[in-house]
XYZ file of C-alpha atoms in Angstrom:
517
model
C -1.145 -7.702 17.901
C -4.089 -6.222 15.314
C -3.230 -5.145 12.132
C -5.688 -2.398 11.562
C -4.517 -0.360 8.472
C -2.327 -0.644 5.771
C 1.495 -1.452 6.689
C 0.736 -1.773 10.121
C 0.647 2.032 11.247
C -0.157 5.395 10.054
C 3.757 6.031 9.736
C 3.345 3.185 7.152
C 6.429 1.459 8.849
C 5.214 -2.003 7.465
C 6.421 -3.119 10.944
C 5.232 -5.682 13.551
C 7.894 -5.209 16.672
C 5.450 -7.817 18.648
C 5.883 -11.050 16.739
C 7.174 -13.766 19.247
C 6.552 -17.174 17.319
C 8.137 -16.371 13.979
C 11.811 -15.858 14.285
C 14.912 -17.078 12.361
C 15.152 -19.934 14.884
C 11.640 -20.924 13.871
C 10.998 -20.355 10.435
C 12.495 -22.764 7.796
C 11.880 -25.221 5.002
C 10.930 -28.155 7.437
C 8.991 -26.201 9.944
C 7.239 -23.399 8.219
C 4.657 -23.415 5.544
C 1.050 -22.794 4.258
C -1.372 -24.115 7.157
C -4.865 -23.333 5.071
C -6.399 -21.120 2.249
C -9.932 -19.163 2.449
C -11.919 -19.193 -0.736
C -12.915 -15.669 -1.765
C -15.142 -14.469 -4.869
C -12.400 -12.539 -6.832
C -9.032 -10.756 -6.868
C -7.684 -9.219 -3.680
C -5.903 -5.879 -3.908
C -6.516 -5.027 -0.506
C -3.935 -5.879 2.182
C -5.512 -8.676 4.887
C -6.411 -6.837 8.290
C -6.526 -8.537 11.637
C -8.206 -7.845 14.932
C -7.932 -10.208 17.540
C -11.132 -10.950 20.487
C -13.790 -10.286 18.345
C -17.161 -11.101 19.762
C -18.697 -12.768 16.622
C -22.743 -13.855 17.734
C -22.974 -17.659 17.517
C -19.120 -18.150 17.366
C -17.775 -16.462 20.829
C -14.359 -14.370 20.761
C -12.292 -15.204 17.542
C -9.405 -13.870 16.546
C -10.218 -12.644 12.877
C -8.726 -11.691 9.730
C -10.566 -9.813 7.085
C -10.440 -9.924 3.332
C -11.959 -7.622 0.755
C -12.180 -8.442 -3.136
C -12.548 -6.648 -6.385
C -16.362 -8.365 -6.487
C -16.706 -6.081 -3.893
C -17.345 -8.765 -0.936
C -15.681 -8.332 2.591
C -15.114 -11.692 4.541
C -14.504 -12.282 8.067
C -12.431 -15.720 8.783
C -11.225 -17.354 11.929
C -7.473 -16.564 11.916
C -6.353 -19.409 13.118
C -8.545 -22.579 13.068
C -7.459 -24.340 9.531
C -10.748 -26.537 9.993
C -12.609 -23.172 9.883
C -13.490 -23.118 6.443
C -16.566 -21.137 6.398
C -16.374 -17.307 6.951
C -17.480 -16.252 10.031
C -19.602 -13.593 7.643
C -19.655 -12.368 4.233
C -21.148 -8.913 3.124
C -21.622 -7.837 -0.490
C -21.059 -4.117 -1.210
C -22.925 -4.215 -4.579
C -22.434 -4.970 -8.071
C -18.614 -4.710 -9.076
C -17.700 -2.918 -12.805
C -16.770 -5.735 -15.205
C -13.822 -4.987 -17.266
C -13.114 -3.734 -20.075
C -15.441 -0.875 -19.521
C -15.197 1.883 -22.135
C -16.090 4.504 -19.542
C -13.604 3.967 -17.331
C -10.410 2.909 -18.827
C -8.730 3.788 -22.103
C -8.558 1.263 -25.076
C -6.359 -1.673 -23.859
C -6.688 -0.795 -20.322
C -5.080 -3.703 -18.312
C -3.912 -2.547 -15.144
C -6.612 -4.123 -13.345
C -7.948 -7.498 -14.689
C -11.461 -8.646 -14.664
C -13.485 -6.536 -12.663
C -12.981 -3.275 -10.198
C -14.972 -3.180 -6.832
C -12.859 -2.752 -3.641
C -9.344 -1.647 -4.726
C -8.146 -0.143 -1.840
C -7.061 -1.681 1.965
C -10.168 -1.085 4.226
C -8.918 0.624 7.809
C -10.612 -0.720 11.036
C -11.659 1.519 13.923
C -11.286 -0.858 17.119
C -12.937 1.650 19.479
C -16.289 1.502 17.296
C -15.622 -1.948 16.121
C -16.165 -0.828 12.745
C -14.404 -1.329 9.441
C -14.689 1.086 6.820
C -14.447 0.256 2.958
C -14.779 2.068 -0.244
C -16.610 0.158 -3.254
C -16.807 0.791 -6.967
C -20.304 -0.090 -8.330
C -21.974 0.130 -11.583
C -25.779 0.415 -12.133
C -28.479 1.926 -14.104
C -27.621 5.329 -12.401
C -23.936 4.749 -13.555
C -20.458 4.452 -11.655
C -20.265 5.402 -8.159
C -17.806 5.008 -5.124
C -19.614 4.445 -1.864
C -18.296 4.621 1.791
C -19.518 1.482 3.993
C -18.893 1.167 7.627
C -19.324 -2.222 8.654
C -19.736 -4.016 12.180
C -16.840 -6.292 12.720
C -18.381 -8.735 14.510
C -21.477 -9.184 11.853
C -20.385 -7.330 8.849
C -23.981 -5.297 8.853
C -24.077 -1.416 8.180
C -23.519 1.018 11.119
C -23.351 4.526 11.420
C -25.881 5.328 9.056
C -24.105 3.911 5.933
C -23.573 3.566 3.249
C -22.930 6.989 1.913
C -22.334 7.465 -1.735
C -19.116 9.904 -2.561
C -19.637 13.353 -3.930
C -17.672 16.413 -3.920
C -16.666 19.633 -5.621
C -14.427 22.508 -5.194
C -12.984 25.501 -6.562
C -10.910 24.985 -9.805
C -10.699 25.731 -13.096
C -8.260 22.663 -14.447
C -9.654 20.200 -16.967
C -13.109 19.026 -16.609
C -14.303 21.903 -14.520
C -17.517 23.992 -15.224
C -18.550 27.279 -13.624
C -15.278 27.513 -11.605
C -15.979 24.349 -9.657
C -14.464 20.956 -10.499
C -16.588 17.871 -9.191
C -15.523 14.669 -8.256
C -16.534 11.993 -11.119
C -16.445 8.333 -10.041
C -15.549 6.718 -13.443
C -12.946 8.646 -13.858
C -11.122 8.083 -10.708
C -9.637 4.782 -9.106
C -9.643 4.641 -5.148
C -6.053 2.907 -5.118
C -4.039 4.178 -2.154
C -5.643 2.597 1.424
C -7.975 3.969 3.474
C -6.570 6.432 6.500
C -8.069 6.556 9.717
C -6.880 9.826 11.834
C -8.162 13.030 13.433
C -11.772 11.294 13.901
C -11.764 11.053 10.106
C -11.582 8.715 7.154
C -9.615 9.977 4.684
C -9.338 8.676 0.992
C -7.490 9.404 -1.940
C -8.051 8.930 -5.607
C -6.199 8.756 -8.892
C -6.805 7.501 -12.379
C -7.407 4.530 -14.677
C -4.463 4.564 -16.972
C -4.280 8.530 -17.166
C -7.431 8.653 -18.897
C -8.413 12.491 -18.590
C -9.985 14.523 -17.384
C -8.983 13.821 -13.935
C -7.234 15.128 -10.637
C -5.845 13.598 -7.392
C -8.416 14.007 -4.886
C -8.139 13.610 -1.130
C -11.592 13.401 0.493
C -12.465 13.170 4.663
C -15.522 11.645 5.820
C -16.164 11.993 9.693
C -15.859 8.802 11.193
C -18.815 8.930 13.418
C -21.299 10.294 10.787
C -19.863 9.224 7.554
C -20.667 12.904 6.450
C -18.371 14.390 4.222
C -16.073 17.040 5.729
C -13.510 18.063 3.528
C -12.393 17.702 0.122
C -8.678 18.937 -1.568
C -7.839 18.750 -5.417
C -3.933 18.307 -6.388
C -4.110 20.232 -9.439
C -7.307 22.651 -9.503
C -6.174 24.823 -12.135
C -4.341 22.226 -14.439
C -4.616 18.473 -14.978
C -3.938 15.021 -13.484
C -1.613 14.679 -10.304
C -3.361 11.620 -9.087
C -2.609 9.763 -5.710
C -2.289 6.249 -6.072
C 1.388 4.954 -4.280
C 0.894 1.582 -5.491
C -1.851 1.159 -2.752
C 0.300 2.417 0.121
C -2.003 4.721 2.399
C -1.499 8.182 3.592
C 0.965 8.839 6.129
C -0.235 10.669 9.162
C 2.118 12.481 12.035
C 1.578 13.151 15.548
C -0.268 16.450 14.937
C -2.485 14.891 12.630
C -0.980 16.094 9.298
C -1.154 13.878 6.352
C 1.256 13.261 3.595
C 1.159 11.392 0.320
C 3.307 11.455 -3.011
C 1.247 12.627 -6.429
C 1.743 11.389 -10.212
C 2.394 12.951 -13.210
C 0.465 16.385 -13.783
C 0.350 20.094 -13.887
C 3.000 21.819 -11.544
C 3.519 25.193 -10.224
C 6.573 26.534 -8.252
C 3.885 28.584 -6.286
C 2.311 25.097 -4.945
C -0.986 25.826 -6.387
C -0.507 22.945 -8.691
C 1.224 19.894 -7.141
C 1.684 16.920 -9.430
C 4.942 14.900 -9.024
C 5.257 16.328 -5.388
C 5.352 15.178 -1.754
C 2.620 16.975 -0.134
C 1.516 17.629 3.689
C -2.009 18.723 4.612
C -3.508 19.821 7.807
C -6.416 17.814 9.285
C -8.706 19.967 7.487
C -7.248 19.278 4.303
C -5.422 22.707 3.798
C -1.648 22.428 2.461
C 0.707 23.292 5.188
C 3.985 22.265 3.136
C 5.223 20.671 0.111
C 8.202 19.594 -2.163
C 8.814 18.733 -5.692
C 11.919 17.831 -7.342
C 13.691 20.098 -9.279
C 13.453 18.038 -12.573
C 9.509 17.986 -12.036
C 8.988 18.541 -15.567
C 11.276 15.965 -16.919
C 9.660 13.504 -14.614
C 6.458 14.638 -15.987
C 7.426 14.328 -19.645
C 9.151 10.510 -18.976
C 5.873 9.409 -17.126
C 8.318 8.557 -14.160
C 5.702 9.309 -11.346
C 7.257 10.572 -8.426
C 3.844 9.007 -6.553
C 4.439 5.202 -7.707
C 4.898 4.854 -3.989
C 3.743 6.418 -0.832
C 6.064 8.203 1.831
C 7.272 6.594 5.057
C 7.572 8.991 8.682
C 10.563 7.706 10.458
C 9.520 6.952 14.024
C 11.028 9.662 16.941
C 12.319 11.820 13.975
C 10.707 14.635 11.462
C 11.548 12.950 8.670
C 9.952 11.483 5.739
C 11.641 9.269 3.284
C 9.806 8.185 -0.149
C 10.838 7.445 -3.674
C 9.144 6.469 -7.054
C 9.657 5.545 -10.639
C 12.816 6.954 -11.044
C 14.252 4.952 -8.193
C 15.442 7.709 -6.201
C 15.071 8.153 -2.364
C 14.387 11.715 -1.009
C 14.950 12.389 2.814
C 12.206 15.620 3.799
C 12.474 17.412 7.125
C 8.324 17.610 7.700
C 8.999 20.829 9.497
C 10.445 22.304 5.952
C 10.154 20.269 3.202
C 11.606 22.617 0.752
C 9.069 23.647 -1.624
C 10.898 23.634 -5.308
C 14.676 24.791 -6.186
C 15.223 25.198 -9.688
C 18.692 23.299 -10.768
C 19.195 20.940 -7.774
C 17.690 19.798 -4.579
C 19.895 20.938 -2.105
C 17.270 22.480 -0.006
C 16.525 19.014 1.608
C 18.400 16.530 3.917
C 19.169 13.961 1.303
C 18.377 12.219 -2.211
C 20.097 9.622 -3.663
C 19.205 6.839 -6.106
C 18.772 3.346 -4.744
C 19.890 1.732 -8.434
C 21.756 3.532 -10.896
C 19.587 5.172 -13.541
C 18.629 2.794 -16.123
C 15.878 3.987 -18.514
C 13.607 4.145 -15.248
C 13.561 0.324 -14.885
C 13.958 0.490 -11.406
C 10.581 1.929 -10.019
C 9.662 1.920 -6.494
C 6.371 0.543 -5.739
C 4.115 0.741 -2.321
C 6.956 1.926 -0.167
C 10.109 1.224 1.998
C 9.688 -0.539 5.113
C 11.552 0.638 8.335
C 13.290 -1.532 11.252
C 14.041 0.285 14.359
C 16.892 -1.164 16.028
C 19.718 -0.469 18.370
C 23.146 0.396 16.104
C 20.878 2.377 13.561
C 17.557 1.807 12.169
C 17.627 0.102 8.329
C 15.028 1.051 5.746
C 14.353 -1.911 3.207
C 13.125 -1.835 -0.376
C 12.958 -3.725 -3.483
C 12.562 -1.894 -6.606
C 11.577 -3.543 -10.039
C 14.650 -5.598 -11.755
C 17.009 -4.874 -8.816
C 18.101 -6.538 -5.253
C 16.285 -6.341 -2.060
C 18.362 -4.000 0.335
C 18.473 -1.990 3.383
C 19.852 1.255 3.985
C 21.296 2.503 7.350
C 19.830 5.227 9.054
C 21.962 7.553 11.663
C 19.243 9.683 12.708
C 20.111 12.177 10.201
C 20.890 10.705 6.845
C 20.953 7.463 5.120
C 24.361 5.653 4.166
C 23.983 5.457 0.404
C 25.587 2.277 -0.034
C 23.106 -0.408 1.376
C 24.003 -2.296 4.543
C 22.556 -5.520 3.431
C 21.452 -6.813 0.200
C 19.745 -10.275 -0.893
C 21.628 -12.699 -3.151
C 18.627 -14.813 -4.066
C 18.688 -15.951 -7.879
C 15.367 -16.661 -9.233
C 14.485 -19.029 -12.205
C 14.989 -16.323 -14.760
C 18.736 -15.986 -13.597
C 17.799 -12.774 -12.741
C 20.200 -12.204 -9.099
C 18.089 -10.959 -6.557
C 15.160 -11.579 -8.046
C 12.135 -9.513 -8.808
C 11.824 -9.607 -12.767
C 9.875 -6.467 -13.620
C 6.798 -4.741 -12.140
C 6.254 -4.030 -9.435
C 9.293 -5.223 -7.492
C 8.877 -6.749 -3.804
C 5.998 -5.798 -1.275
C 7.607 -5.825 2.008
C 6.701 -6.446 5.507
C 8.885 -6.564 8.580
C 8.351 -8.648 12.130
C 10.495 -8.757 15.052
C 10.194 -9.429 18.811
C 10.819 -5.954 20.081
C 13.789 -3.691 19.070
C 15.957 -7.091 18.725
C 17.222 -7.772 15.265
C 18.185 -11.287 15.929
C 14.482 -11.925 15.865
C 13.744 -9.701 12.902
C 12.714 -11.267 9.545
C 11.718 -9.574 6.513
C 8.929 -10.750 4.302
C 8.240 -10.139 0.317
C 5.733 -10.871 -2.094
C 6.565 -10.341 -5.651
C 6.218 -12.024 -9.416
C 7.867 -15.297 -9.598
C 9.315 -15.355 -13.168
C 7.150 -12.614 -15.180
C 6.391 -8.721 -15.090
C 3.230 -8.165 -13.356
C 2.691 -4.743 -15.010
C -0.551 -5.445 -17.436
C -0.677 -9.364 -16.745
C -1.547 -11.564 -13.831
C 1.450 -13.764 -12.963
C 2.463 -16.387 -10.777
C 3.835 -15.157 -7.688
C 6.283 -15.901 -4.724
C 6.381 -15.410 -0.841
C 10.087 -15.216 0.425
C 11.499 -14.640 4.172
C 14.701 -13.044 5.087
C 16.579 -12.778 7.978
C 16.358 -9.038 8.106
C 19.518 -8.228 9.779
C 21.721 -10.242 6.980
C 19.301 -10.343 3.415
C 21.781 -12.700 2.156
C 20.117 -15.352 4.343
C 16.786 -16.449 2.389
C 15.122 -18.751 5.315
C 12.358 -19.918 3.411
C 10.452 -19.250 0.210
C 7.040 -20.932 -1.164
C 9.082 -22.542 -3.708
C 11.110 -24.845 -1.761
C 7.988 -26.859 -1.318
C 5.212 -25.473 -4.021
C 3.103 -28.747 -3.511
C 2.440 -27.598 -0.311
C 3.298 -23.993 -0.130
C 2.539 -22.252 -3.668
C 1.046 -18.803 -3.552
C -0.598 -18.987 -6.930
C -1.467 -15.889 -8.828
C 0.499 -13.044 -7.536
C -1.951 -9.857 -5.994
C -0.041 -7.058 -7.099
C 0.803 -4.256 -4.542
C -0.428 -6.363 -1.563
C 2.325 -6.574 1.064
C 2.134 -9.718 3.289
C 0.421 -9.395 6.820
C 2.524 -10.559 9.764
C 0.824 -11.083 13.350
C -0.079 -13.583 15.869
C 2.450 -16.120 14.212
C 0.812 -16.272 10.851
C 1.680 -14.583 7.628
C -1.382 -13.556 5.661
C -0.778 -13.654 1.831
C -3.631 -12.016 -0.922
C -3.621 -13.756 -3.915
C -5.334 -13.346 -7.608
C -6.299 -16.904 -7.612
C -9.752 -16.559 -5.532
C -8.097 -17.327 -1.994
C -6.371 -15.624 1.168
C -3.545 -17.651 2.329
C -2.245 -18.299 5.945
C 1.287 -19.403 6.324
C 2.670 -20.489 9.832
C 4.813 -23.060 11.603
C 3.801 -26.485 11.019
C 4.933 -27.758 14.345
C 4.750 -25.618 17.366
C 8.364 -25.110 18.710
């Protein structure tokens, strides 16, 4: 089963419902573990992607796992052969930007460690056999974002690329000049995963540590020619409103409309400024609809970004689910998102806290994942300083009491274990719609807060139908299975009987069955 985009599909469900090898009957302490590690030249902030049956010159047809690093390298590895340690190919996309760099981050900036290169998850077009990636570089001309198109089989540039990213739009907000706002690379981080839809590659931007001036940008490039075909700014008359979503990609519905959540910034009740909002754009990047919470101003004042996670479009519905630093879920109807109502959010289908308010200590990052099973789908979320939990969906709304909650206790004594930023980054696997085969996978910090630090990580596996049943974790046999340094905001990739885990330890791990069942 190919995984060509962050969280598996453009609805961002995080689910692979075609996994036939890994089940609750096969995953356990004695049967499952680390199979091999592939060395890379930097930290991995991008989710690994997998394409089966790539015809690699000189190597024949291979199932390939792709990894992109902060050193601006893209690697292609054999996805299964433990003895194939050398990459099938490796391509460098230019000089990365070493940190600290006074031009991009404020004094003491530590949200990213070591260097900035490929921050976002690339996206793959299997029809064209192309991987698209955005690299951040610094040379004699300054800082630049560049869109690359690489051949899946060789890593060579195709489609006339690479293309340096540049855009400007009408606006009078911070950093504008003569009624225009220009995109300035050194002020913007490209963290949200790339999105392929409507024959275009979409990319979104936020900032380095809220260093102003900056704005939230969405750019569209033609997937065949790489030329810029559209640009949108969230706050053209004010400031900020970045789109980072802890790495989650933009979501896309059946009509090609795009959805994302923004961070703190300017807001206007007429929708002209959309900080701390959920935004719907048409394929050509015009605003189609939007929602912002009644307490928008309070969220902005408390640095409680709505956009610390991305939206999930619930399959076979017109509903969107998402939440941010406030630890509150919002359920929206994408046909009528509700805009802004002072005093209360009664105009939307539902809102509720996944964790009781506690000084903004239960941020949601990355986004929920979705298990679409008979008897009522579940949405899973693991906020900071909280339990992993699941909420049942009845087709119209969610039960606000979790239907299942983890009881894992980590070494810090924190029940349910994710001690601080960013909580658990989730993926789900199952054999079709059968909940008896479903597994919930999570990576998170093992014992420390990863907010502005590089810390030890852990991979965990639960029965998706009963989160009290932890089947396996990478600390059960740490000598064999240890993750090493946690890759912040990167969910595991589960496909083809393997679980691929990015790290900040200069490696990509592959976990799987130690013996075939």
